[in-house]
Amino acid sequence: MSTESLNAPGTTFAEGAAAVLGAALRSSVTHEDRLNASTDRSGFVAESIPDGVVFAQDAGEVAEVLRRASAHRIPVVPRGAGTGLAGASSSRQGEIVLDVSGMDSILRIDPEEQLAVVQPGVLNAELNAAAAEYGLFYAPDPASTAICSIGGNIATNAGGMRCAKYGVTREAVLALRVILADGRELRTGRETIKGVSGYDLNALMIGSEGTLGIVVEATLRLRPLPVQTATVAAFFPNVEQAARAASAVVAARIQPSMMELMDGQTLEAVDAALGTDYRSRGASFLLVQTDGHGAFLEQDVVMDAVSPFGICERAVDDEQAAALVTARREAIPSLEKLGRVSIGDIGVPRGKLADVVSGLEAIAERTGVRIFTIAHASDGNLHPMIVMDPEESVTEGPPKVALGEMFHLAKSLGGTLTGEHGIGLLKRDWLQEELGNVSLEVMHIIRAALDPLGILNPGKAI
């Protein structure tokens, strides 16, 4: 949507933008702040930079910014930690960024009800550290836990490394406080575990990528820390064998709390970054954890399922287990040392893991694009990562072709375009093919009902 079509009658864009920026205690029009707010970790390069950034301090400021933005028809792009991987928080000229990362307070932890009330800028790891003092934890666990925020997790319905057992963000959010496009406040959900009064507006907001409203507070479900955790590390001659081993674990009818796969070239990148030697032990890696009272009994089942495919061992202590988890968490930062990284996010039925990793290798060979593969193997969510030269763009040429082929591969196997990162800007070209016209039409109707002027994160998600 063009700036001209959004401008309120009798108001220039500059006047409207100044009014929006003036609604907050802190705002900026410096080139550095605008440039920093123009993109995220997706590898997407913005064509221009936004006209200004508001650094919101509280819900009242968010509401006032949106009231003024609505009055002057100024597009607003919500932003948290900026760790998104689909370009959903990228911004450009003719838009104002609303940064809520400074709203980072943990307002309340209730150990009896096992819940936390937080602002959107709270980092995932910070919440877990605070919950641990009460013997609790917040289950959604993106690999970027140290740097990603709860607001961003909600915006994309983030999953992570524990979600196969404990669920994705949607299963952990009890209630939300949301500011709508016109500045009104909407409260969704409740603090009780169960409740079915009215439509589930809570679930509607989760995963909406900032297009329906801006979360200013979230009530989150916590869980008891596991009494024990058991860890298995396995190495294989190729990534297809690792994928078959993962499928065998699923077929064994146990529920790992974590099952992560990395291919050989990703192991090489991790070794180079961390000084480890994992690649010398195999051409692919599978990390499996079980937890709870039966953790070590389930570990035996994992060993039996995995052993026919490769060499597996039990972590001897918590230190070794933590080092293995760190290696997985450092996969993306390690690849970022090699070039610009664009992270794919396809999902397939778990029994199709071997087929999809073979297909990804074929895509890399056909397109000449470097593809490194990691996966949340327990739920079939793969992250094929394209590593490009710094001057390359993922929105054109061979990288764009490879992204499209990844989606068509997943679709051919009964899968999806995105498991947890969202659509943003990077994946809109293929959304209609997955959802169909009727679904998209209904989504556009919902979006228009909540944001009739189209000012919230225009051009994103759908």
mmCIF file with all atom_site columns, C-alpha atoms in Angstrom, residues 138 140 149-159 167-178 186 188-190 200-215 217-221 419-423 443 446 450 461-462:
data_model
loop_
_atom_site.group_PDB
_atom_site.id
_atom_site.type_symbol
_atom_site.label_atom_id
_atom_site.label_alt_id
_atom_site.label_comp_id
_atom_site.label_asym_id
_atom_site.label_entity_id
_atom_site.label_seq_id
_atom_site.pdbx_PDB_ins_code
_atom_site.Cartn_x
_atom_site.Cartn_y
_atom_site.Cartn_z
_atom_site.occupancy
_atom_site.B_iso_or_equiv
_atom_site.pdbx_formal_charge
_atom_site.auth_seq_id
_atom_site.auth_comp_id
_atom_site.auth_asym_id
_atom_site.auth_atom_id
_atom_site.pdbx_PDB_model_num
ATOM 1  C CA . TYR A 1 138 ? 8.888   -21.984 30.393 1.00 0.00 ? 138 TYR A CA 1
ATOM 2  C CA . PRO A 1 140 ? 8.943   -23.139 24.387 1.00 0.00 ? 140 PRO A CA 1
ATOM 3  C CA . SER A 1 149 ? 11.906  -12.098 23.169 1.00 0.00 ? 149 SER A CA 1
ATOM 4  C CA . ILE A 1 150 ? 8.570   -13.425 24.378 1.00 0.00 ? 150 ILE A CA 1
ATOM 5  C CA . GLY A 1 151 ? 6.704   -10.921 22.199 1.00 0.00 ? 151 GLY A CA 1
ATOM 6  C CA . GLY A 1 152 ? 8.463   -12.197 19.108 1.00 0.00 ? 152 GLY A CA 1
ATOM 7  C CA . ASN A 1 153 ? 7.861   -15.809 20.164 1.00 0.00 ? 153 ASN A CA 1
ATOM 8  C CA . ILE A 1 154 ? 4.144   -15.020 20.388 1.00 0.00 ? 154 ILE A CA 1
ATOM 9  C CA . ALA A 1 155 ? 4.123   -13.155 17.075 1.00 0.00 ? 155 ALA A CA 1
ATOM 10 C CA . THR A 1 156 ? 5.459   -16.202 15.232 1.00 0.00 ? 156 THR A CA 1
ATOM 11 C CA . ASN A 1 157 ? 4.101   -18.987 17.457 1.00 0.00 ? 157 ASN A CA 1
ATOM 12 C CA . ALA A 1 158 ? 7.704   -20.069 17.976 1.00 0.00 ? 158 ALA A CA 1
ATOM 13 C CA . GLY A 1 159 ? 8.496   -23.677 18.752 1.00 0.00 ? 159 GLY A CA 1
ATOM 14 C CA . GLY A 1 167 ? 4.113   -27.851 22.732 1.00 0.00 ? 167 GLY A CA 1
ATOM 15 C CA . VAL A 1 168 ? 4.801   -24.618 20.881 1.00 0.00 ? 168 VAL A CA 1
ATOM 16 C CA . THR A 1 169 ? 4.137   -21.097 22.147 1.00 0.00 ? 169 THR A CA 1
ATOM 17 C CA . ARG A 1 170 ? 0.362   -21.370 21.598 1.00 0.00 ? 170 ARG A CA 1
ATOM 18 C CA . GLU A 1 171 ? 0.163   -24.129 24.219 1.00 0.00 ? 171 GLU A CA 1
ATOM 19 C CA . ALA A 1 172 ? 2.008   -21.975 26.759 1.00 0.00 ? 172 ALA A CA 1
ATOM 20 C CA . VAL A 1 173 ? 0.061   -18.710 26.443 1.00 0.00 ? 173 VAL A CA 1
ATOM 21 C CA . LEU A 1 174 ? -2.925  -18.407 28.778 1.00 0.00 ? 174 LEU A CA 1
ATOM 22 C CA . ALA A 1 175 ? -3.874  -14.766 28.219 1.00 0.00 ? 175 ALA A CA 1
ATOM 23 C CA . LEU A 1 176 ? -2.798  -11.662 26.319 1.00 0.00 ? 176 LEU A CA 1
ATOM 24 C CA . ARG A 1 177 ? -3.178  -7.931  26.591 1.00 0.00 ? 177 ARG A CA 1
ATOM 25 C CA . VAL A 1 178 ? -3.168  -6.536  23.053 1.00 0.00 ? 178 VAL A CA 1
ATOM 26 C CA . LEU A 1 186 ? -8.142  -6.134  23.864 1.00 0.00 ? 186 LEU A CA 1
ATOM 27 C CA . THR A 1 188 ? -7.831  -12.417 25.409 1.00 0.00 ? 188 THR A CA 1
ATOM 28 C CA . GLY A 1 189 ? -7.732  -15.696 27.289 1.00 0.00 ? 189 GLY A CA 1
ATOM 29 C CA . ARG A 1 190 ? -7.705  -16.121 31.069 1.00 0.00 ? 190 ARG A CA 1
ATOM 30 C CA . ASP A 1 200 ? -10.452 -18.273 20.861 1.00 0.00 ? 200 ASP A CA 1
ATOM 31 C CA . LEU A 1 201 ? -9.025  -14.812 20.188 1.00 0.00 ? 201 LEU A CA 1
ATOM 32 C CA . ASN A 1 202 ? -5.945  -15.780 22.172 1.00 0.00 ? 202 ASN A CA 1
ATOM 33 C CA . ALA A 1 203 ? -4.947  -18.361 19.572 1.00 0.00 ? 203 ALA A CA 1
ATOM 34 C CA . LEU A 1 204 ? -5.836  -15.958 16.761 1.00 0.00 ? 204 LEU A CA 1
ATOM 35 C CA . MET A 1 205 ? -3.293  -13.404 17.984 1.00 0.00 ? 205 MET A CA 1
ATOM 36 C CA . ILE A 1 206 ? -0.530  -15.968 18.414 1.00 0.00 ? 206 ILE A CA 1
ATOM 37 C CA . GLY A 1 207 ? 1.343   -16.364 15.145 1.00 0.00 ? 207 GLY A CA 1
ATOM 38 C CA . SER A 1 208 ? -0.261  -13.295 13.538 1.00 0.00 ? 208 SER A CA 1
ATOM 39 C CA . GLU A 1 209 ? 3.137   -11.603 13.057 1.00 0.00 ? 209 GLU A CA 1
ATOM 40 C CA . GLY A 1 210 ? 2.039   -8.213  14.361 1.00 0.00 ? 210 GLY A CA 1
ATOM 41 C CA . THR A 1 211 ? -0.700  -7.776  11.762 1.00 0.00 ? 211 THR A CA 1
ATOM 42 C CA . LEU A 1 212 ? -3.720  -7.932  14.105 1.00 0.00 ? 212 LEU A CA 1
ATOM 43 C CA . GLY A 1 213 ? -2.477  -6.103  17.182 1.00 0.00 ? 213 GLY A CA 1
ATOM 44 C CA . ILE A 1 214 ? 0.565   -5.521  19.377 1.00 0.00 ? 214 ILE A CA 1
ATOM 45 C CA . VAL A 1 215 ? 1.048   -7.647  22.484 1.00 0.00 ? 215 VAL A CA 1
ATOM 46 C CA . GLU A 1 217 ? 1.520   -8.240  28.204 1.00 0.00 ? 217 GLU A CA 1
ATOM 47 C CA . ALA A 1 218 ? 1.328   -12.032 28.274 1.00 0.00 ? 218 ALA A CA 1
ATOM 48 C CA . THR A 1 219 ? 0.265   -14.539 30.910 1.00 0.00 ? 219 THR A CA 1
ATOM 49 C CA . LEU A 1 220 ? 2.292   -17.688 30.356 1.00 0.00 ? 220 LEU A CA 1
ATOM 50 C CA . ARG A 1 221 ? 2.009   -21.228 31.609 1.00 0.00 ? 221 ARG A CA 1
ATOM 51 C CA . GLY A 1 419 ? 6.812   -24.732 10.988 1.00 0.00 ? 419 GLY A CA 1
ATOM 52 C CA . GLU A 1 420 ? 7.636   -21.915 13.393 1.00 0.00 ? 420 GLU A CA 1
ATOM 53 C CA . HIS A 1 421 ? 9.286   -18.865 11.792 1.00 0.00 ? 421 HIS A CA 1
ATOM 54 C CA . GLY A 1 422 ? 6.239   -17.452 10.038 1.00 0.00 ? 422 GLY A CA 1
ATOM 55 C CA . ILE A 1 423 ? 5.721   -16.050 6.549  1.00 0.00 ? 423 ILE A CA 1
ATOM 56 C CA . MET A 1 443 ? -7.741  -14.344 6.738  1.00 0.00 ? 443 MET A CA 1
ATOM 57 C CA . ILE A 1 446 ? -10.264 -11.011 9.720  1.00 0.00 ? 446 ILE A CA 1
ATOM 58 C CA . LEU A 1 450 ? -9.235  -5.549  13.130 1.00 0.00 ? 450 LEU A CA 1
ATOM 59 C CA . ALA A 1 461 ? 2.258   -12.610 6.747  1.00 0.00 ? 461 ALA A CA 1
ATOM 60 C CA . ILE A 1 462 ? -0.704  -12.891 4.335  1.00 0.00 ? 462 ILE A CA 1
#
